[in-house]
Amino acid sequence: MTITAPRPAHRAAESRSLPARLFLGAEDDPRWSRPALWAVLATAFVLYAWALSGNANAYYAAAIVSGTQSWKAFFFGALDAGSFITVDKPPLALWVMGLPARIFGYSTWSMLIPQALAGVAAVGLVHSAVRRAFPAGVRAGHVAALVAAVVMTLTPITVAINRDNNPDTVLVLLLVLAAWFCLESLRTGRLRSLLFAALFVGLAFNAKMLQAYLVVPAFGVAYLACARVSWLKRAGHLLAAGAVLLASSAWWMVIVDLWPAESRPYIGGSTDNSVWDLVIGYNGLGRIFGQGESGGGGGGAGFGGESGAGRLFNDVMAGQISWLLPFCVAALAFAVVTRVRRLPSEDAPSGAAWLVWGGWLVVHYMVFSFSSGTFHPYYTTAMAPAVAALSGMGVVVMWRAYRRSRAWAWVLPLAVAVTGGWSFVVLRRTPDWAPWLAWIVLGATLVAVVVLVLARMRAQVTVKVAALALAATVIAGLAGPAAYAVTPLQSQVNGTNPTAGPSTGGGMGGFARPGGMPGGGQFPGRQAGQGGTAGTQRPSGFMRGGVSDSVAKYLVANQGKATWLVAVSSAQQASSLILSTGKPVIAMGGFTGSDPAMTVERLKELASSGQLRYVMAGDDRGGPGGRGNAEVTSWVQENCTAVDGQDGLYDCAT
């Protein structure tokens, strides 16, 4: 079956000025539409930017600080200003946060406000994409777009990650831009828009590598099914888009791998110092199959729970992303049935919109649910745009069917019942946290369903009845995620594994913070600040990732002309020292401590040239070279001098 996108309709001539259109909308827009959008965007900014503090994920914060000190470190995404090793992701997201830090100086705000603005921009783009999916002049498109914007704003995991410095916020913005242009190409028939879509997916690849490509199947299927050109041209256009995708994805990778290895940093997370290995292994197949990750482990159960069809509904994940998944399934199923049966749909979303957003959601669900590698809850923020768009479009089409068709009037009450029931189940998993909320949601669900059923049975859906049903439906669907969404504002977000809502005690995804909220806590068995929340009050003698305050002061006082302050085993140790001292620190084993970045020959060279004097040895990761690097450990212990009174510190000056 070929689904044809509707032809664009010409809008009425605009009589409002540009500023008036910006703040009030076009002449034929509903009067409430644009002001309501601005209210949602303002709410989003407050949620994403309220009371930001600390360094968020110290790993990326250290790289941003280093990028302000060295353009070389900036370009490569190096952890340290001396450019010994990169972070384990491409640097585009670091550039977004690092440029303001270079201009205004490094601070929490210069680093995280760009993230908040990116999150707000993604909300606005989802609104625009959903509105344009409807024929011009259809008021239902504005309703669907507003619902989508609200859902996107209130997705709990999206609020948590947009207050953080992980690359997922930039990834989502770029992918939403890509979806917007893909839908525009199908709406207008312009190849240029399709090429822009490919460009933005490629840029997203440079934020988080292969995860960006999860949207490509949805875009490709939608274009093949809905493009307003011949099949031969569709194939040619997709090939052209593929070329743009390849170029925009690979340019940084090609530059880095062609750069002489001895004059650039080691590629963190790789096994052979190449970006290609990072793409395929640690950030690629290793995430899916649990193999090839440096310390990744496999099994995938450490943060997001065991892999399987129910992963996104388990105790750790459910409160982050699953609230409206049942509603989205109902909306997609209804859209498929109505299009297969060729029911009238003159004022419904285009088939292309259902394919793009539906395909986006299905592919992400399958990959996130069944991947066996390391899986963090915040990865699912990439599902939020699809959940939002499908929720907005689904509300409109099911309401239309409820009003116009007795045969399909049951679809909306059923979708509301399932969604509200699931929200009740999720809220009852933490009965000590806002215990009244679950019962309010259950009551609102019952009210909405009863009103909808009785009103349709009497064939009297008046304005008052519709308003009551709408209010109850909103509470049933959004009260739970809204309550979860505000919790990150109450405490610092855990930069390593940000989540929202109360602690469920499941897995490692819901660390309890003061007051029972996750996100500000720490890994069991680790000291605060070691890869967790940065910027919190530290007790006297606090160990910065295994390096005490006294050792840090000694190193700063005795660095001399050395390029690096010290060499430590892992990035978790190095990040804390970089942030606290502002000095370059070598993370010899990368993020996990297992990267083969440091060799005995390299260490000898750095020590003999005076670029490195001090090395920390005998830590909990098996030596200064990372786990199992016995040669480096032995060389340090045999050829360097232990510093008196500074436990674990060796002086390798010749």
PDB file of N, CA, C and O in Angstrom, residues 520-583:
ATOM      1  N   GLY A 520      20.736  12.753  42.998  1.00  0.00           N
ATOM      2  CA  GLY A 520      21.782  13.442  43.718  1.00  0.00           C
ATOM      3  C   GLY A 520      22.601  12.508  44.555  1.00  0.00           C
ATOM      4  O   GLY A 520      23.476  12.915  45.301  1.00  0.00           O
ATOM      5  N   GLY A 521      22.300  11.209  44.461  1.00  0.00           N
ATOM      6  CA  GLY A 521      23.004  10.235  45.272  1.00  0.00           C
ATOM      7  C   GLY A 521      24.316   9.818  44.671  1.00  0.00           C
ATOM      8  O   GLY A 521      24.850  10.450  43.792  1.00  0.00           O
ATOM      9  N   GLN A 522      24.851   8.702  45.132  1.00  0.00           N
ATOM     10  CA  GLN A 522      26.161   8.265  44.682  1.00  0.00           C
ATOM     11  C   GLN A 522      26.150   6.762  44.485  1.00  0.00           C
ATOM     12  O   GLN A 522      25.259   6.062  44.939  1.00  0.00           O
ATOM     13  N   PHE A 523      27.141   6.264  43.766  1.00  0.00           N
ATOM     14  CA  PHE A 523      27.238   4.831  43.542  1.00  0.00           C
ATOM     15  C   PHE A 523      27.560   4.126  44.855  1.00  0.00           C
ATOM     16  O   PHE A 523      28.378   4.593  45.632  1.00  0.00           O
ATOM     17  N   PRO A 524      26.907   3.012  45.095  1.00  0.00           N
ATOM     18  CA  PRO A 524      27.249   2.255  46.296  1.00  0.00           C
ATOM     19  C   PRO A 524      28.725   1.895  46.296  1.00  0.00           C
ATOM     20  O   PRO A 524      29.267   1.417  45.309  1.00  0.00           O
ATOM     21  N   GLY A 525      29.370   2.144  47.420  1.00  0.00           N
ATOM     22  CA  GLY A 525      30.770   1.788  47.540  1.00  0.00           C
ATOM     23  C   GLY A 525      31.715   2.843  47.014  1.00  0.00           C
ATOM     24  O   GLY A 525      32.923   2.686  47.105  1.00  0.00           O
ATOM     25  N   ARG A 526      31.171   3.936  46.431  1.00  0.00           N
ATOM     26  CA  ARG A 526      32.042   5.002  45.953  1.00  0.00           C
ATOM     27  C   ARG A 526      31.891   6.211  46.843  1.00  0.00           C
ATOM     28  O   ARG A 526      30.856   6.431  47.459  1.00  0.00           O
ATOM     29  N   GLN A 527      32.900   7.041  46.858  1.00  0.00           N
ATOM     30  CA  GLN A 527      32.821   8.258  47.622  1.00  0.00           C
ATOM     31  C   GLN A 527      32.137   9.318  46.788  1.00  0.00           C
ATOM     32  O   GLN A 527      32.233   9.335  45.578  1.00  0.00           O
ATOM     33  N   ALA A 528      31.423  10.200  47.438  1.00  0.00           N
ATOM     34  CA  ALA A 528      30.700  11.235  46.718  1.00  0.00           C
ATOM     35  C   ALA A 528      31.631  12.017  45.828  1.00  0.00           C
ATOM     36  O   ALA A 528      32.731  12.361  46.201  1.00  0.00           O
ATOM     37  N   GLY A 529      31.145  12.297  44.648  1.00  0.00           N
ATOM     38  CA  GLY A 529      31.940  13.070  43.706  1.00  0.00           C
ATOM     39  C   GLY A 529      32.728  12.223  42.750  1.00  0.00           C
ATOM     40  O   GLY A 529      33.256  12.720  41.772  1.00  0.00           O
ATOM     41  N   GLN A 530      32.836  10.943  42.996  1.00  0.00           N
ATOM     42  CA  GLN A 530      33.603  10.063  42.109  1.00  0.00           C
ATOM     43  C   GLN A 530      32.695   9.578  41.000  1.00  0.00           C
ATOM     44  O   GLN A 530      32.125   8.513  41.035  1.00  0.00           O
ATOM     45  N   GLY A 531      32.546  10.422  39.988  1.00  0.00           N
ATOM     46  CA  GLY A 531      31.672  10.078  38.883  1.00  0.00           C
ATOM     47  C   GLY A 531      30.213  10.308  39.191  1.00  0.00           C
ATOM     48  O   GLY A 531      29.349   9.981  38.415  1.00  0.00           O
ATOM     49  N   GLY A 532      29.896  10.903  40.340  1.00  0.00           N
ATOM     50  CA  GLY A 532      28.512  11.187  40.680  1.00  0.00           C
ATOM     51  C   GLY A 532      28.275  12.673  40.680  1.00  0.00           C
ATOM     52  O   GLY A 532      28.710  13.396  39.812  1.00  0.00           O
ATOM     53  N   THR A 533      27.584  13.169  41.694  1.00  0.00           N
ATOM     54  CA  THR A 533      27.258  14.582  41.735  1.00  0.00           C
ATOM     55  C   THR A 533      28.481  15.394  42.088  1.00  0.00           C
ATOM     56  O   THR A 533      29.172  15.123  43.052  1.00  0.00           O
ATOM     57  N   ALA A 534      28.743  16.409  41.297  1.00  0.00           N
ATOM     58  CA  ALA A 534      29.891  17.267  41.545  1.00  0.00           C
ATOM     59  C   ALA A 534      29.454  18.542  42.220  1.00  0.00           C
ATOM     60  O   ALA A 534      28.338  18.989  42.111  1.00  0.00           O
ATOM     61  N   GLY A 535      30.380  19.146  42.924  1.00  0.00           N
ATOM     62  CA  GLY A 535      30.113  20.445  43.508  1.00  0.00           C
ATOM     63  C   GLY A 535      29.439  20.392  44.858  1.00  0.00           C
ATOM     64  O   GLY A 535      29.036  21.409  45.389  1.00  0.00           O
ATOM     65  N   THR A 536      29.253  19.213  45.461  1.00  0.00           N
ATOM     66  CA  THR A 536      28.643  19.110  46.762  1.00  0.00           C
ATOM     67  C   THR A 536      29.671  19.362  47.845  1.00  0.00           C
ATOM     68  O   THR A 536      30.869  19.327  47.611  1.00  0.00           O
ATOM     69  N   GLN A 537      29.192  19.623  49.055  1.00  0.00           N
ATOM     70  CA  GLN A 537      30.083  19.897  50.167  1.00  0.00           C
ATOM     71  C   GLN A 537      30.890  18.647  50.505  1.00  0.00           C
ATOM     72  O   GLN A 537      30.347  17.558  50.637  1.00  0.00           O
ATOM     73  N   ARG A 538      32.207  18.785  50.622  1.00  0.00           N
ATOM     74  CA  ARG A 538      33.064  17.635  50.894  1.00  0.00           C
ATOM     75  C   ARG A 538      33.615  17.708  52.315  1.00  0.00           C
ATOM     76  O   ARG A 538      33.974  18.773  52.795  1.00  0.00           O
ATOM     77  N   PRO A 539      33.715  16.564  52.972  1.00  0.00           N
ATOM     78  CA  PRO A 539      34.311  16.554  54.299  1.00  0.00           C
ATOM     79  C   PRO A 539      35.814  16.748  54.220  1.00  0.00           C
ATOM     80  O   PRO A 539      36.428  16.588  53.175  1.00  0.00           O
ATOM     81  N   SER A 540      36.416  17.054  55.360  1.00  0.00           N
ATOM     82  CA  SER A 540      37.866  17.256  55.411  1.00  0.00           C
ATOM     83  C   SER A 540      38.581  15.977  55.005  1.00  0.00           C
ATOM     84  O   SER A 540      38.219  14.874  55.414  1.00  0.00           O
ATOM     85  N   GLY A 541      39.640  16.129  54.175  1.00  0.00           N
ATOM     86  CA  GLY A 541      40.396  14.980  53.734  1.00  0.00           C
ATOM     87  C   GLY A 541      39.732  14.186  52.634  1.00  0.00           C
ATOM     88  O   GLY A 541      40.117  13.076  52.335  1.00  0.00           O
ATOM     89  N   PHE A 542      38.671  14.765  52.031  1.00  0.00           N
ATOM     90  CA  PHE A 542      37.914  14.086  50.975  1.00  0.00           C
ATOM     91  C   PHE A 542      38.832  13.618  49.856  1.00  0.00           C
ATOM     92  O   PHE A 542      39.726  14.327  49.423  1.00  0.00           O
ATOM     93  N   MET A 543      38.599  12.410  49.384  1.00  0.00           N
ATOM     94  CA  MET A 543      39.407  11.834  48.321  1.00  0.00           C
ATOM     95  C   MET A 543      38.800  12.152  46.969  1.00  0.00           C
ATOM     96  O   MET A 543      37.672  11.776  46.697  1.00  0.00           O
ATOM     97  N   ARG A 544      39.517  12.876  46.127  1.00  0.00           N
ATOM     98  CA  ARG A 544      39.044  13.177  44.777  1.00  0.00           C
ATOM     99  C   ARG A 544      39.339  11.982  43.885  1.00  0.00           C
ATOM    100  O   ARG A 544      40.389  11.882  43.288  1.00  0.00           O
ATOM    101  N   GLY A 545      38.385  11.055  43.797  1.00  0.00           N
ATOM    102  CA  GLY A 545      38.597   9.882  42.963  1.00  0.00           C
ATOM    103  C   GLY A 545      39.824   9.107  43.380  1.00  0.00           C
ATOM    104  O   GLY A 545      40.531   8.555  42.552  1.00  0.00           O
ATOM    105  N   GLY A 546      40.129   9.039  44.681  1.00  0.00           N
ATOM    106  CA  GLY A 546      41.284   8.304  45.157  1.00  0.00           C
ATOM    107  C   GLY A 546      42.485   9.194  45.417  1.00  0.00           C
ATOM    108  O   GLY A 546      43.525   8.704  45.834  1.00  0.00           O
ATOM    109  N   VAL A 547      42.390  10.492  45.161  1.00  0.00           N
ATOM    110  CA  VAL A 547      43.480  11.443  45.400  1.00  0.00           C
ATOM    111  C   VAL A 547      43.029  12.400  46.495  1.00  0.00           C
ATOM    112  O   VAL A 547      42.072  13.146  46.323  1.00  0.00           O
ATOM    113  N   SER A 548      43.711  12.398  47.639  1.00  0.00           N
ATOM    114  CA  SER A 548      43.285  13.210  48.773  1.00  0.00           C
ATOM    115  C   SER A 548      43.604  14.676  48.550  1.00  0.00           C
ATOM    116  O   SER A 548      44.390  15.050  47.679  1.00  0.00           O
ATOM    117  N   ASP A 549      42.981  15.530  49.344  1.00  0.00           N
ATOM    118  CA  ASP A 549      43.232  16.969  49.262  1.00  0.00           C
ATOM    119  C   ASP A 549      44.700  17.288  49.504  1.00  0.00           C
ATOM    120  O   ASP A 549      45.276  18.154  48.850  1.00  0.00           O
ATOM    121  N   SER A 550      45.308  16.573  50.442  1.00  0.00           N
ATOM    122  CA  SER A 550      46.711  16.856  50.749  1.00  0.00           C
ATOM    123  C   SER A 550      47.615  16.510  49.573  1.00  0.00           C
ATOM    124  O   SER A 550      48.559  17.241  49.248  1.00  0.00           O
ATOM    125  N   VAL A 551      47.324  15.397  48.896  1.00  0.00           N
ATOM    126  CA  VAL A 551      48.102  15.023  47.721  1.00  0.00           C
ATOM    127  C   VAL A 551      47.886  16.029  46.603  1.00  0.00           C
ATOM    128  O   VAL A 551      48.833  16.429  45.903  1.00  0.00           O
ATOM    129  N   ALA A 552      46.622  16.468  46.406  1.00  0.00           N
ATOM    130  CA  ALA A 552      46.334  17.445  45.357  1.00  0.00           C
ATOM    131  C   ALA A 552      47.101  18.742  45.595  1.00  0.00           C
ATOM    132  O   ALA A 552      47.672  19.328  44.657  1.00  0.00           O
ATOM    133  N   LYS A 553      47.135  19.209  46.840  1.00  0.00           N
ATOM    134  CA  LYS A 553      47.877  20.432  47.156  1.00  0.00           C
ATOM    135  C   LYS A 553      49.372  20.242  46.916  1.00  0.00           C
ATOM    136  O   LYS A 553      50.051  21.150  46.411  1.00  0.00           O
ATOM    137  N   TYR A 554      49.875  19.082  47.266  1.00  0.00           N
ATOM    138  CA  TYR A 554      51.297  18.800  47.041  1.00  0.00           C
ATOM    139  C   TYR A 554      51.618  18.828  45.551  1.00  0.00           C
ATOM    140  O   TYR A 554      52.633  19.389  45.124  1.00  0.00           O
ATOM    141  N   LEU A 555      50.747  18.230  44.742  1.00  0.00           N
ATOM    142  CA  LEU A 555      50.980  18.178  43.303  1.00  0.00           C
ATOM    143  C   LEU A 555      50.986  19.569  42.686  1.00  0.00           C
ATOM    144  O   LEU A 555      51.841  19.898  41.855  1.00  0.00           O
ATOM    145  N   VAL A 556      50.044  20.413  43.075  1.00  0.00           N
ATOM    146  CA  VAL A 556      49.975  21.775  42.532  1.00  0.00           C
ATOM    147  C   VAL A 556      51.219  22.564  42.913  1.00  0.00           C
ATOM    148  O   VAL A 556      51.782  23.308  42.095  1.00  0.00           O
ATOM    149  N   ALA A 557      51.658  22.379  44.150  1.00  0.00           N
ATOM    150  CA  ALA A 557      52.822  23.135  44.617  1.00  0.00           C
ATOM    151  C   ALA A 557      54.118  22.672  43.952  1.00  0.00           C
ATOM    152  O   ALA A 557      55.086  23.449  43.858  1.00  0.00           O
ATOM    153  N   ASN A 558      54.145  21.443  43.466  1.00  0.00           N
ATOM    154  CA  ASN A 558      55.395  20.884  42.946  1.00  0.00           C
ATOM    155  C   ASN A 558      55.341  20.511  41.462  1.00  0.00           C
ATOM    156  O   ASN A 558      56.230  19.813  40.972  1.00  0.00           O
ATOM    157  N   GLN A 559      54.338  20.965  40.744  1.00  0.00           N
ATOM    158  CA  GLN A 559      54.225  20.618  39.328  1.00  0.00           C
ATOM    159  C   GLN A 559      55.390  21.147  38.503  1.00  0.00           C
ATOM    160  O   GLN A 559      55.877  20.494  37.580  1.00  0.00           O
ATOM    161  N   GLY A 560      55.842  22.342  38.841  1.00  0.00           N
ATOM    162  CA  GLY A 560      56.939  22.940  38.089  1.00  0.00           C
ATOM    163  C   GLY A 560      56.552  23.207  36.650  1.00  0.00           C
ATOM    164  O   GLY A 560      55.460  23.703  36.360  1.00  0.00           O
ATOM    165  N   LYS A 561      57.406  22.824  35.705  1.00  0.00           N
ATOM    166  CA  LYS A 561      57.161  23.078  34.288  1.00  0.00           C
ATOM    167  C   LYS A 561      56.548  21.874  33.570  1.00  0.00           C
ATOM    168  O   LYS A 561      56.432  21.884  32.342  1.00  0.00           O
ATOM    169  N   ALA A 562      56.161  20.880  34.305  1.00  0.00           N
ATOM    170  CA  ALA A 562      55.556  19.693  33.691  1.00  0.00           C
ATOM    171  C   ALA A 562      54.224  20.052  33.042  1.00  0.00           C
ATOM    172  O   ALA A 562      53.470  20.891  33.552  1.00  0.00           O
ATOM    173  N   THR A 563      53.929  19.414  31.921  1.00  0.00           N
ATOM    174  CA  THR A 563      52.657  19.663  31.232  1.00  0.00           C
ATOM    175  C   THR A 563      51.489  19.152  32.049  1.00  0.00           C
ATOM    176  O   THR A 563      50.465  19.836  32.171  1.00  0.00           O
ATOM    177  N   TRP A 564      51.636  17.958  32.601  1.00  0.00           N
ATOM    178  CA  TRP A 564      50.555  17.337  33.353  1.00  0.00           C
ATOM    179  C   TRP A 564      50.850  17.368  34.845  1.00  0.00           C
ATOM    180  O   TRP A 564      51.994  17.191  35.277  1.00  0.00           O
ATOM    181  N   LEU A 565      49.808  17.566  35.613  1.00  0.00           N
ATOM    182  CA  LEU A 565      49.935  17.604  37.066  1.00  0.00           C
ATOM    183  C   LEU A 565      50.319  16.231  37.608  1.00  0.00           C
ATOM    184  O   LEU A 565      51.197  16.112  38.467  1.00  0.00           O
ATOM    185  N   VAL A 566      49.664  15.189  37.101  1.00  0.00           N
ATOM    186  CA  VAL A 566      49.888  13.828  37.579  1.00  0.00           C
ATOM    187  C   VAL A 566      49.246  12.881  36.576  1.00  0.00           C
ATOM    188  O   VAL A 566      48.389  13.280  35.781  1.00  0.00           O
ATOM    189  N   ALA A 567      49.650  11.635  36.607  1.00  0.00           N
ATOM    190  CA  ALA A 567      48.987  10.588  35.838  1.00  0.00           C
ATOM    191  C   ALA A 567      48.265   9.668  36.806  1.00  0.00           C
ATOM    192  O   ALA A 567      48.857   9.207  37.792  1.00  0.00           O
ATOM    193  N   VAL A 568      46.984   9.414  36.554  1.00  0.00           N
ATOM    194  CA  VAL A 568      46.181   8.529  37.391  1.00  0.00           C
ATOM    195  C   VAL A 568      45.583   7.444  36.501  1.00  0.00           C
ATOM    196  O   VAL A 568      45.687   7.492  35.278  1.00  0.00           O
ATOM    197  N   SER A 569      44.928   6.487  37.109  1.00  0.00           N
ATOM    198  CA  SER A 569      44.516   5.319  36.332  1.00  0.00           C
ATOM    199  C   SER A 569      43.305   5.569  35.461  1.00  0.00           C
ATOM    200  O   SER A 569      43.232   5.095  34.331  1.00  0.00           O
ATOM    201  N   SER A 570      42.307   6.312  35.961  1.00  0.00           N
ATOM    202  CA  SER A 570      41.045   6.407  35.229  1.00  0.00           C
ATOM    203  C   SER A 570      40.566   7.847  35.139  1.00  0.00           C
ATOM    204  O   SER A 570      41.014   8.736  35.861  1.00  0.00           O
ATOM    205  N   ALA A 571      39.592   8.048  34.247  1.00  0.00           N
ATOM    206  CA  ALA A 571      39.036   9.380  34.040  1.00  0.00           C
ATOM    207  C   ALA A 571      38.254   9.862  35.249  1.00  0.00           C
ATOM    208  O   ALA A 571      38.126  11.071  35.461  1.00  0.00           O
ATOM    209  N   GLN A 572      37.713   8.958  36.030  1.00  0.00           N
ATOM    210  CA  GLN A 572      36.972   9.382  37.214  1.00  0.00           C
ATOM    211  C   GLN A 572      37.892  10.101  38.199  1.00  0.00           C
ATOM    212  O   GLN A 572      37.510  11.100  38.802  1.00  0.00           O
ATOM    213  N   GLN A 573      39.104   9.584  38.350  1.00  0.00           N
ATOM    214  CA  GLN A 573      40.083  10.274  39.199  1.00  0.00           C
ATOM    215  C   GLN A 573      40.545  11.571  38.545  1.00  0.00           C
ATOM    216  O   GLN A 573      40.614  12.620  39.190  1.00  0.00           O
ATOM    217  N   ALA A 574      40.855  11.491  37.265  1.00  0.00           N
ATOM    218  CA  ALA A 574      41.398  12.654  36.568  1.00  0.00           C
ATOM    219  C   ALA A 574      40.397  13.796  36.517  1.00  0.00           C
ATOM    220  O   ALA A 574      40.765  14.969  36.686  1.00  0.00           O
ATOM    221  N   SER A 575      39.127  13.496  36.277  1.00  0.00           N
ATOM    222  CA  SER A 575      38.110  14.538  36.151  1.00  0.00           C
ATOM    223  C   SER A 575      38.014  15.375  37.414  1.00  0.00           C
ATOM    224  O   SER A 575      37.952  16.608  37.365  1.00  0.00           O
ATOM    225  N   SER A 576      37.988  14.708  38.557  1.00  0.00           N
ATOM    226  CA  SER A 576      37.886  15.432  39.824  1.00  0.00           C
ATOM    227  C   SER A 576      39.075  16.360  40.029  1.00  0.00           C
ATOM    228  O   SER A 576      38.927  17.502  40.470  1.00  0.00           O
ATOM    229  N   LEU A 577      40.278  15.879  39.700  1.00  0.00           N
ATOM    230  CA  LEU A 577      41.471  16.710  39.854  1.00  0.00           C
ATOM    231  C   LEU A 577      41.479  17.880  38.871  1.00  0.00           C
ATOM    232  O   LEU A 577      41.869  18.998  39.220  1.00  0.00           O
ATOM    233  N   ILE A 578      41.071  17.637  37.634  1.00  0.00           N
ATOM    234  CA  ILE A 578      41.028  18.718  36.642  1.00  0.00           C
ATOM    235  C   ILE A 578      40.075  19.809  37.095  1.00  0.00           C
ATOM    236  O   ILE A 578      40.381  21.010  37.014  1.00  0.00           O
ATOM    237  N   LEU A 579      38.900  19.417  37.607  1.00  0.00           N
ATOM    238  CA  LEU A 579      37.909  20.405  38.027  1.00  0.00           C
ATOM    239  C   LEU A 579      38.330  21.148  39.292  1.00  0.00           C
ATOM    240  O   LEU A 579      38.028  22.333  39.453  1.00  0.00           O
ATOM    241  N   SER A 580      39.023  20.470  40.183  1.00  0.00           N
ATOM    242  CA  SER A 580      39.392  21.119  41.445  1.00  0.00           C
ATOM    243  C   SER A 580      40.669  21.953  41.339  1.00  0.00           C
ATOM    244  O   SER A 580      40.843  22.924  42.069  1.00  0.00           O
ATOM    245  N   THR A 581      41.563  21.578  40.409  1.00  0.00           N
ATOM    246  CA  THR A 581      42.841  22.300  40.307  1.00  0.00           C
ATOM    247  C   THR A 581      42.959  23.149  39.043  1.00  0.00           C
ATOM    248  O   THR A 581      43.769  24.071  38.998  1.00  0.00           O
ATOM    249  N   GLY A 582      42.176  22.821  38.012  1.00  0.00           N
ATOM    250  CA  GLY A 582      42.309  23.514  36.738  1.00  0.00           C
ATOM    251  C   GLY A 582      43.547  23.113  35.961  1.00  0.00           C
ATOM    252  O   GLY A 582      43.897  23.745  34.966  1.00  0.00           O
ATOM    253  N   LYS A 583      44.198  22.023  36.374  1.00  0.00           N
ATOM    254  CA  LYS A 583      45.438  21.572  35.744  1.00  0.00           C
ATOM    255  C   LYS A 583      45.188  20.320  34.896  1.00  0.00           C
ATOM    256  O   LYS A 583      44.304  19.523  35.201  1.00  0.00           O
TER     257      LYS A 583
END
